[in-house]
Short mmCIF file of C-alpha atoms in Angstrom, two decimals:
data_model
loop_
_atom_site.label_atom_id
_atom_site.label_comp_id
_atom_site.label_asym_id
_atom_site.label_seq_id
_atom_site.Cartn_x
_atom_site.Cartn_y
_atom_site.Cartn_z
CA UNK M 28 0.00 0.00 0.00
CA UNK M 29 2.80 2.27 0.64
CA UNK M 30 4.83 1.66 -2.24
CA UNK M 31 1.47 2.26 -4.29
CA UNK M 32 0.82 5.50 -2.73
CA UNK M 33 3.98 6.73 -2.79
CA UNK M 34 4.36 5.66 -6.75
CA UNK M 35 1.36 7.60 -7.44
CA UNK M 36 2.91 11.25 -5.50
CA UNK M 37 6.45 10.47 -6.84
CA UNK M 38 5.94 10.09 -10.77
CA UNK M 39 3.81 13.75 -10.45
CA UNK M 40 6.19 15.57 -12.85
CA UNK M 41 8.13 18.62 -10.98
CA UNK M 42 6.71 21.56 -12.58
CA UNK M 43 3.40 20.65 -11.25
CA UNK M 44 3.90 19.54 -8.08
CA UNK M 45 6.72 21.80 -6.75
CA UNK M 46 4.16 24.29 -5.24
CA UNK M 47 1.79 21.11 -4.11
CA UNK M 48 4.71 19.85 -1.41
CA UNK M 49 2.12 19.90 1.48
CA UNK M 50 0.59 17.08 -0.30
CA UNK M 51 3.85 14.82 0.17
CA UNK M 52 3.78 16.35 3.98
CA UNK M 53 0.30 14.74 4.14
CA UNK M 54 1.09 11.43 2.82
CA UNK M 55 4.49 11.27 5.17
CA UNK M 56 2.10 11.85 8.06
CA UNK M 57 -0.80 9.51 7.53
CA UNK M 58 2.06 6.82 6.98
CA UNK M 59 3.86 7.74 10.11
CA UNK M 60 1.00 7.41 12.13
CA UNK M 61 -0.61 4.38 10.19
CA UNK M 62 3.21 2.25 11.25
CA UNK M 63 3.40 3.48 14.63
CA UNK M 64 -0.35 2.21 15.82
CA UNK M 65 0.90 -1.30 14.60
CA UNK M 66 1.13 -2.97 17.97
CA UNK M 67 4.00 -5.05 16.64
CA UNK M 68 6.66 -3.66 14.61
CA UNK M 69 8.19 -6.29 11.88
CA UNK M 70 10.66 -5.66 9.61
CA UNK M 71 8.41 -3.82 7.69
CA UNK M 72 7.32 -1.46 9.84
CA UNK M 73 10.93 -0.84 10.90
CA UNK M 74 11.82 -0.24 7.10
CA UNK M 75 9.37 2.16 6.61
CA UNK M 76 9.92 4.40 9.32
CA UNK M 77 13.47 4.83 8.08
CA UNK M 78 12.19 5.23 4.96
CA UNK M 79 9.70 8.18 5.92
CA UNK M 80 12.34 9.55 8.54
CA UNK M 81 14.64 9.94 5.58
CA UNK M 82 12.06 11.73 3.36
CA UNK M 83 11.17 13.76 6.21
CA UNK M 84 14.82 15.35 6.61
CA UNK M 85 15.01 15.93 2.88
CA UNK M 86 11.55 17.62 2.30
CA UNK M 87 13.17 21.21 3.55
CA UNK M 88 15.74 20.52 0.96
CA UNK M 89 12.79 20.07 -1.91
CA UNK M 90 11.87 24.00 -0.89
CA UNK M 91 15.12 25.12 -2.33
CA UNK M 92 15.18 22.96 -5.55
CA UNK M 93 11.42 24.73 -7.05
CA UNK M 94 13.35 26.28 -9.84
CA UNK M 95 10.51 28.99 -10.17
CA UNK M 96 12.09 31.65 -12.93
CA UNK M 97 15.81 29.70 -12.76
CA UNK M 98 18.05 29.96 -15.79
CA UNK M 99 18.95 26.69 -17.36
CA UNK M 100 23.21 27.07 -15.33
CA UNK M 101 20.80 27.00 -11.94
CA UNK M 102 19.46 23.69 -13.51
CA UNK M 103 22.67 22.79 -14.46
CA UNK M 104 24.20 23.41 -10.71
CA UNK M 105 21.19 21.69 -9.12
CA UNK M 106 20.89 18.62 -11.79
CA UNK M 107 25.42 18.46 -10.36
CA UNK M 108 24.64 18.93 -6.72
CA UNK M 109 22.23 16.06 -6.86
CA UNK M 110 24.39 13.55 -9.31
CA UNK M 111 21.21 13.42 -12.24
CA UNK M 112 22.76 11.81 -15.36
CA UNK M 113 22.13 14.06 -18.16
CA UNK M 114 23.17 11.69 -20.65
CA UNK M 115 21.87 8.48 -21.79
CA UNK M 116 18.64 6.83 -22.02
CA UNK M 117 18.40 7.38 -18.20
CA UNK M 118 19.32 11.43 -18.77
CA UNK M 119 17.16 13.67 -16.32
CA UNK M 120 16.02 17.00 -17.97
CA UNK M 121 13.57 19.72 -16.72
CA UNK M 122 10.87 18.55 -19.50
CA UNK M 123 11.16 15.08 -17.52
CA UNK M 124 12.05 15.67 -14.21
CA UNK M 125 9.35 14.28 -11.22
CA UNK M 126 9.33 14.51 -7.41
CA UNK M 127 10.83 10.69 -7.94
CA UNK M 128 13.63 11.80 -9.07
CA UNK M 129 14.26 13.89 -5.93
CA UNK M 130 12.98 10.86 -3.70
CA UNK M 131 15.47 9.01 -5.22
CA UNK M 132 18.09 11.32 -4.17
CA UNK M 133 16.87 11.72 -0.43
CA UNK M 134 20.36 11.02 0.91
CA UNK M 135 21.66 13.88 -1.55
CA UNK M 136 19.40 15.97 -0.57
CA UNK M 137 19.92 15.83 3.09
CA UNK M 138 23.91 16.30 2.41
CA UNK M 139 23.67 19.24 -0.20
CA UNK M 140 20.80 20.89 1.94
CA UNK M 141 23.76 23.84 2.61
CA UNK M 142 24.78 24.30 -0.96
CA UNK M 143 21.22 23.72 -2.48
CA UNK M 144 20.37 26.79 -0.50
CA UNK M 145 23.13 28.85 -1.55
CA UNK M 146 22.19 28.08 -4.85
CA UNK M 147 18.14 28.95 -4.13
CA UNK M 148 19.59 32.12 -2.82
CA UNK M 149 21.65 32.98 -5.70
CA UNK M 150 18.94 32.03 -8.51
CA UNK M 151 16.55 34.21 -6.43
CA UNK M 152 18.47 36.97 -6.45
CA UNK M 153 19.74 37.27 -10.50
CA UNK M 154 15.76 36.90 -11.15
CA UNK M 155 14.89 39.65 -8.76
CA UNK M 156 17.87 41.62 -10.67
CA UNK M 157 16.67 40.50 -14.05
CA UNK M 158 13.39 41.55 -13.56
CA UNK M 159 14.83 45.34 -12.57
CA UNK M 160 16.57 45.20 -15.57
CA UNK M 161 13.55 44.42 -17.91
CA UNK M 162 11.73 46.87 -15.62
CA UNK M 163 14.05 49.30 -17.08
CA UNK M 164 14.07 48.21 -20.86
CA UNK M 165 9.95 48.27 -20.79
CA UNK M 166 10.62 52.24 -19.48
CA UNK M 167 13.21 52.60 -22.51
CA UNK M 168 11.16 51.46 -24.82
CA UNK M 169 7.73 53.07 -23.90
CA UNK M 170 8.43 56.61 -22.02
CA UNK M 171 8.19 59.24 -24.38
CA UNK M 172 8.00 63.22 -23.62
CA UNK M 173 5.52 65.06 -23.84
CA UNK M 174 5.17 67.92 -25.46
CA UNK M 175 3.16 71.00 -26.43
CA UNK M 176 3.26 73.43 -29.33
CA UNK M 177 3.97 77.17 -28.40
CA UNK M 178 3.53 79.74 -31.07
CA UNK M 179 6.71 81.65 -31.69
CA UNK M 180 6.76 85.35 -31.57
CA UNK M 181 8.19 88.07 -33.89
CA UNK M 182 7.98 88.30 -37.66
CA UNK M 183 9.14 85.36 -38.46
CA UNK M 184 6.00 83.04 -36.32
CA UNK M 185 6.15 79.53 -36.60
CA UNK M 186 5.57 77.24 -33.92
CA UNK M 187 8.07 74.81 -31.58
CA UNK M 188 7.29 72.33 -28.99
CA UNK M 189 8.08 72.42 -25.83
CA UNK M 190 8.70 69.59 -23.30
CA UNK M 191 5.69 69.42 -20.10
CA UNK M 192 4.93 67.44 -17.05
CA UNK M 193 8.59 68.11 -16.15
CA UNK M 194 7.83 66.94 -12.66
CA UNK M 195 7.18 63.44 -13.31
CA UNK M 196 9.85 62.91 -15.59
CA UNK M 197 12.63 63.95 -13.15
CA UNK M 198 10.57 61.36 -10.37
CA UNK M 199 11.18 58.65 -12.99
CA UNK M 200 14.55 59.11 -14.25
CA UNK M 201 15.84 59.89 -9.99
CA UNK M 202 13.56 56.44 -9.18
CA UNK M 203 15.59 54.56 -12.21
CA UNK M 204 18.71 55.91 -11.17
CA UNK M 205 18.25 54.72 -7.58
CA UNK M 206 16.60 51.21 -8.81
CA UNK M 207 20.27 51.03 -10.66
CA UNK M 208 21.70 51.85 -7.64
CA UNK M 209 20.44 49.25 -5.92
CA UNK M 210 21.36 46.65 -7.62
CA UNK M 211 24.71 47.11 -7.48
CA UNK M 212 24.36 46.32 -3.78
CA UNK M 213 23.46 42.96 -4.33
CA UNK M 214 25.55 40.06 -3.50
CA UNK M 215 24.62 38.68 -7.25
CA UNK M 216 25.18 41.77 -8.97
CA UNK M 217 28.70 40.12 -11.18
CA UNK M 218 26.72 38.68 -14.20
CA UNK M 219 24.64 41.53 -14.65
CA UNK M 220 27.83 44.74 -14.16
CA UNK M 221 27.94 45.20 -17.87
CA UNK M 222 24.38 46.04 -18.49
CA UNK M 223 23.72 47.81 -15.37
CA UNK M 224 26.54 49.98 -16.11
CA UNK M 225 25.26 51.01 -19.70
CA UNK M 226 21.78 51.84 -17.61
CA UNK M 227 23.80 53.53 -14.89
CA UNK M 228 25.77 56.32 -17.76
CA UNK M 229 22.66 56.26 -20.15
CA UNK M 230 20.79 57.75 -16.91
CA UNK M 231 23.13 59.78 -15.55
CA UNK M 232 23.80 61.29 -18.86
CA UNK M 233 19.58 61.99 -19.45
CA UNK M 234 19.16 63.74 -16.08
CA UNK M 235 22.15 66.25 -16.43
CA UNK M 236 20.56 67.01 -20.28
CA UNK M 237 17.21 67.16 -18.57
CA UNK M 238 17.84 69.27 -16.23
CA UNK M 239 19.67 71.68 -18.54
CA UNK M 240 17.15 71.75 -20.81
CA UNK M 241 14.78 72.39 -18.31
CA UNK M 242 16.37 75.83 -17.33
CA UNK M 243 16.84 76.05 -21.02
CA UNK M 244 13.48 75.80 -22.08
CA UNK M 245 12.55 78.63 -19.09
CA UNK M 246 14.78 81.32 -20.10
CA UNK M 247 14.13 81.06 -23.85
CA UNK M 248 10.03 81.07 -22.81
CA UNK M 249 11.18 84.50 -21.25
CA UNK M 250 13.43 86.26 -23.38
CA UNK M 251 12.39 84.92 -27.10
CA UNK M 252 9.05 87.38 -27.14
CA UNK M 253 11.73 90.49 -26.06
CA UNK M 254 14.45 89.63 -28.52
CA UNK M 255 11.58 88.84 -31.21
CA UNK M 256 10.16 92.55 -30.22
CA UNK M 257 14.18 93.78 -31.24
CA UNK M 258 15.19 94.74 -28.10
CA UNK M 259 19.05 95.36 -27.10
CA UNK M 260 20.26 95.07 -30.70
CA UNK M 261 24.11 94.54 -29.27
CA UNK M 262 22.75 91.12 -27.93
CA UNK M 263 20.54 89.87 -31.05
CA UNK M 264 23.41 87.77 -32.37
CA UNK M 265 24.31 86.06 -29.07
CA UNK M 266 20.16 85.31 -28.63
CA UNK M 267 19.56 84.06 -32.34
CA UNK M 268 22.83 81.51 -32.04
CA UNK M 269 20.75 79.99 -29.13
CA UNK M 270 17.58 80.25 -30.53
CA UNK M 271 18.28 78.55 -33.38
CA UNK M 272 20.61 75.41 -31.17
CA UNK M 273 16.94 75.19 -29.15
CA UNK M 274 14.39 74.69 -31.65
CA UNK M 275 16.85 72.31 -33.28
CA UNK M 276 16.96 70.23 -30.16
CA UNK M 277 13.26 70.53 -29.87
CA UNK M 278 12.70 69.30 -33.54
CA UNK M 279 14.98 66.73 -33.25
CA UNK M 280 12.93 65.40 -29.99
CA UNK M 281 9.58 65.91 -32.17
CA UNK M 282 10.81 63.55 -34.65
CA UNK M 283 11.44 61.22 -31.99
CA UNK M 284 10.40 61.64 -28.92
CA UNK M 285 11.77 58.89 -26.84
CA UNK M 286 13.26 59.82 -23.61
CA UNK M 287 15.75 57.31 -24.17
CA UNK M 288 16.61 58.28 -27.45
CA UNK M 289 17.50 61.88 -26.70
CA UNK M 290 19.94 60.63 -24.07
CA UNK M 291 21.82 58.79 -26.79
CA UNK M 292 21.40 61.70 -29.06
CA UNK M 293 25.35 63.18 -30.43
CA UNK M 294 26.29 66.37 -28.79
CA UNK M 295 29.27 68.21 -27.77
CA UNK M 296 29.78 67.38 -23.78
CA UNK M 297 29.39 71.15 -22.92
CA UNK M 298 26.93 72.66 -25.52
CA UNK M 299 23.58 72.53 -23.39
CA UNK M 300 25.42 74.48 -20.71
CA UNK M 301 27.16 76.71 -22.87
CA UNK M 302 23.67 77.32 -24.40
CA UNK M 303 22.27 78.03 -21.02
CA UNK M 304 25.61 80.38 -20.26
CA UNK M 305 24.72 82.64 -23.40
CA UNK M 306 21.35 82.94 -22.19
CA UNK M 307 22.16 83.93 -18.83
CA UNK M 308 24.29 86.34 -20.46
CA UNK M 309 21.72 87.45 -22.04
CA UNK M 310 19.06 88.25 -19.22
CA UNK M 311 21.60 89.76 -17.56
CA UNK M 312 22.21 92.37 -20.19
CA UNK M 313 18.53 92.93 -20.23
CA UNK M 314 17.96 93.40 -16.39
CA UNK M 315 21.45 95.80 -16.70
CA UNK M 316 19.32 97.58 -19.51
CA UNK M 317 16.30 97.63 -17.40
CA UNK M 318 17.80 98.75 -14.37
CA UNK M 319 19.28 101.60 -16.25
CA UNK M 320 15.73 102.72 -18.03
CA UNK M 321 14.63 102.70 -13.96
CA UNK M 322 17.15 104.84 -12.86
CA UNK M 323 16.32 107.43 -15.20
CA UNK M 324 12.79 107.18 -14.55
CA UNK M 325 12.11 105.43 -10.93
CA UNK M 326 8.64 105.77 -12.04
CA UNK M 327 9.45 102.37 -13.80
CA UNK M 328 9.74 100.38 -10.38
CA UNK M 329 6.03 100.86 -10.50
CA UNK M 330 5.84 97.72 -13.09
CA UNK M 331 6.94 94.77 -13.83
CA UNK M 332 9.94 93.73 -16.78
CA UNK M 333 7.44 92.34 -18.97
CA UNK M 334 5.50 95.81 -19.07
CA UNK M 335 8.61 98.33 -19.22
CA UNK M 336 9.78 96.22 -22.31
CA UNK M 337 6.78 96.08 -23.73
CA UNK M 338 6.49 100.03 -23.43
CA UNK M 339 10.72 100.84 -23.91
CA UNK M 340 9.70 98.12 -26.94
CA UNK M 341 6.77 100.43 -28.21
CA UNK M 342 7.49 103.52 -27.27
CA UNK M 343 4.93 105.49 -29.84
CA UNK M 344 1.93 103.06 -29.99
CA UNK M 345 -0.86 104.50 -28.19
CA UNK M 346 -2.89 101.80 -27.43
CA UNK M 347 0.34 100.34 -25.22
CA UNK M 348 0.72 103.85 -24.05
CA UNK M 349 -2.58 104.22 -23.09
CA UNK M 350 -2.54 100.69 -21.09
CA UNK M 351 0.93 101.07 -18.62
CA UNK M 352 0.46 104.75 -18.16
CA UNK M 353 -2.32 104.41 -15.88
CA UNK M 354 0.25 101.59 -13.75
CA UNK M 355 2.97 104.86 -13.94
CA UNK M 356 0.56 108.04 -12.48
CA UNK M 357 -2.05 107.56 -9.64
CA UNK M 358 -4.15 110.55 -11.27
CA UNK M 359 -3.62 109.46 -15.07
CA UNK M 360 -6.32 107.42 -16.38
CA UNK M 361 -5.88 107.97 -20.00
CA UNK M 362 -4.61 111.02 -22.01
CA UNK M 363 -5.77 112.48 -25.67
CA UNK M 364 -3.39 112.27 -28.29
CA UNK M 365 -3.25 115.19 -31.14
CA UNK M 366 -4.04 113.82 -35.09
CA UNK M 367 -1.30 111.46 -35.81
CA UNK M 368 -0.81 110.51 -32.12
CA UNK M 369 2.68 112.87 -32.08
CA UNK M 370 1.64 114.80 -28.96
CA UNK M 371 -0.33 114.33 -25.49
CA UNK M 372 -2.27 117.65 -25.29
CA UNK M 373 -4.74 116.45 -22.28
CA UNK M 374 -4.88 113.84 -18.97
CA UNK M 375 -7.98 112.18 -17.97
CA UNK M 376 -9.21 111.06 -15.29
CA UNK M 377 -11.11 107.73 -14.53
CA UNK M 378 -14.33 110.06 -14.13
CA UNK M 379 -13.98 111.55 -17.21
CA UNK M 380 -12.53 114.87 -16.34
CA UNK M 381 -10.30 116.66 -18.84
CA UNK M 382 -7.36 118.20 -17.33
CA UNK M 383 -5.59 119.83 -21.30
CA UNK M 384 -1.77 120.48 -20.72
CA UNK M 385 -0.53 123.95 -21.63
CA UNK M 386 2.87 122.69 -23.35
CA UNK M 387 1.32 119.77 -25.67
CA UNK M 388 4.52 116.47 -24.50
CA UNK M 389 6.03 115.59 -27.80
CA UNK M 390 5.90 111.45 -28.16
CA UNK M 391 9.47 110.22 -29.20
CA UNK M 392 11.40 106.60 -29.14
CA UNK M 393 13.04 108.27 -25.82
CA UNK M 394 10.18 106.95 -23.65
CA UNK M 395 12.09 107.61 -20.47
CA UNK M 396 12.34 110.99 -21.67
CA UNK M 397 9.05 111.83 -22.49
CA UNK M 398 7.25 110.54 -19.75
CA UNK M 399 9.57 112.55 -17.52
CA UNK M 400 8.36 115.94 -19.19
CA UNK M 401 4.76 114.15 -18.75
CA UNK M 402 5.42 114.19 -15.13
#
């Protein structure tokens, strides 16, 4: 009866039963306690006692041979540790491997319990590391920017996108860099150093052009719509050399926009941060330009940059005129402009009142100027 049983359980094939072992627990119990209520205790009984003693100390082993997600050198290592002939008619493969073949090797297993573990331990740990790794490729392969399209200002128009949700793109690229990170902590880490070191400079080389662009994109948002209005001529050159680097760079992510792919993207080590150099040279030419157009009229501290350019930018068009002066005098609503909008001959009020000015104030490109002899 026992042999029966135990030929049914033992020629279950591996795969199947490997996460069933609580079934050979059962039948290891019943037997135990079916032999030890014999009164008298033959040969037989002796025999199998030993027997189910000795399956009993190898059962712990079975836990570390499951194989779940092994490569085929684990099977290799195990199919060694536990003397399977891989050769031959008798040749023991995964495709034909059963819990008999185990059973067989109870001895083994009781002796190798030390190493089989290591090896558990080690197969565990290159699938938790391969499974970072294809974490990563599925992110390669899938995360793409997003973008919007901004309409360019000045003469010229056109459109160019620009990169969004900046936020979560720096979370992913820091938690990537980190996941890398970790897995060079990990006792298992030698088979995998040459791909996780690829990873580790294609990352580190995406978040320093990331976060250049970022500052890139900011400043250009800010100055383009000034330069594009001609302001400080002496600087044009300098701005247009950048311009013209960043809308490349943002066509070239258009066409594709894989995050990946702009990491691996050609470019001179230093040209994002030279690019971001020349445009902090050139906001600081315009707040130098700025603070000077204040200092001759401290009226100007009244508003903002964006407002004094667009005023130092349109010096003679009424309708801007009209709009900042009221920001520049508390008792200046509006004022009335002679035919051709050359002089300001009367103030307003909000109420309406007419106040006419007995020297008309001549309107020139000097705009610091002539709002002074408004004053």
């Amino acid at each position: 009866d026992f042999l029966t049983e135990q030929k049914d359980l033992a020629n279950r094939d591996w795969i199947s039963i490997r996460g069933k072992l609580y079934e050979l627990d059962d039948f290891l119990a019943k037997w135990t306690e079916r032999v030890r209520s014999e009164e008298e205790k033959d040969g037989v009984a002796v025999l199998l006692l030993e027997t189910i003693e000795e399956y009993k100390k190898a059962v712990p082993a079975l836990k570390f041979c499951r194989g779940e997600g092994w490569e085929s050198t684990h099977w290799a290592q195990l199919f060694s540790l536990l003397r399977f002939p891989t050769k031959g008619p008798e040749a023991v493969t995964r495709e034909n491997l059963t819990l008999e073949h185990f059973l067989d090797r109870a001895d083994l297993l009781i002796e190798k319990m030390d190493d089989l573990k290591t090896l558990h331990a080690q197969a565990q740990g290159e699938v938790t590391l391969r499974e970072a790794l294809h974490q990563l490729k599925v992110w390669g392969l899938d995360r793409r920017f997003s973008v919007i399209k901004h309409a360019i200002a000045g003469p010229r128009g056109g459109s160019v996108s620009l990169i969004k949700e900046w936020k979560d793109l720096f979370t992913e690229v820091a938690d990537n860099q980190n996941l890398v990170s970790s897995l060079k902590d990990s006792p298992f880490f030698a088979p995998f150093k040459e791909e996780t070191s690829v990873w580790e400079d294609m990352l580190s080389t995406l978040s320093d052009r990331l976060t250049h662009v970022n500052a890139i994109q900011r400043k250009w948002l800010y100055l383009q719509p000034i330069f594009a209005r001609g302001a400080l001529p002496q600087e044009q050159p300098r701005f247009r050399r950048v311009d013209e680097d960043f809308q490349g760079i943002m066509a070239s992510i258009d066409a594709d926009s894989l995050v990946k792919s702009f990491a691996q993207t050609r470019m001179r080590p230093d040209h994002l941060n030279e690019m971001s150099t020349q445009l902090d040279l050139c906001q600081k030419a315009l707040a130098e330009y700025l603070e000077e157009k204040r200092s001759m009229l401290p009226r100007f501290y009244f508003i903002g940059d964006d407002d004094l350019l667009e005023i130092l930018g349109q010096a003679k068009n009424p309708e801007v005129i009209q709009a900042h002066l009221k920001k520049l005098f508390a008792g200046i609503h509006s004022v009335v402009f002679s035919e051709g909008a050359k002089n300001i001959t009367a103030m307003k009020s909000i109420a309406g009142e007419v106040v006419p000015l007995t020297e008309p104030v001549g309107v020139t490109e000097a705009v610091e100027s002539w709002l002074a002899d408004l004053s």
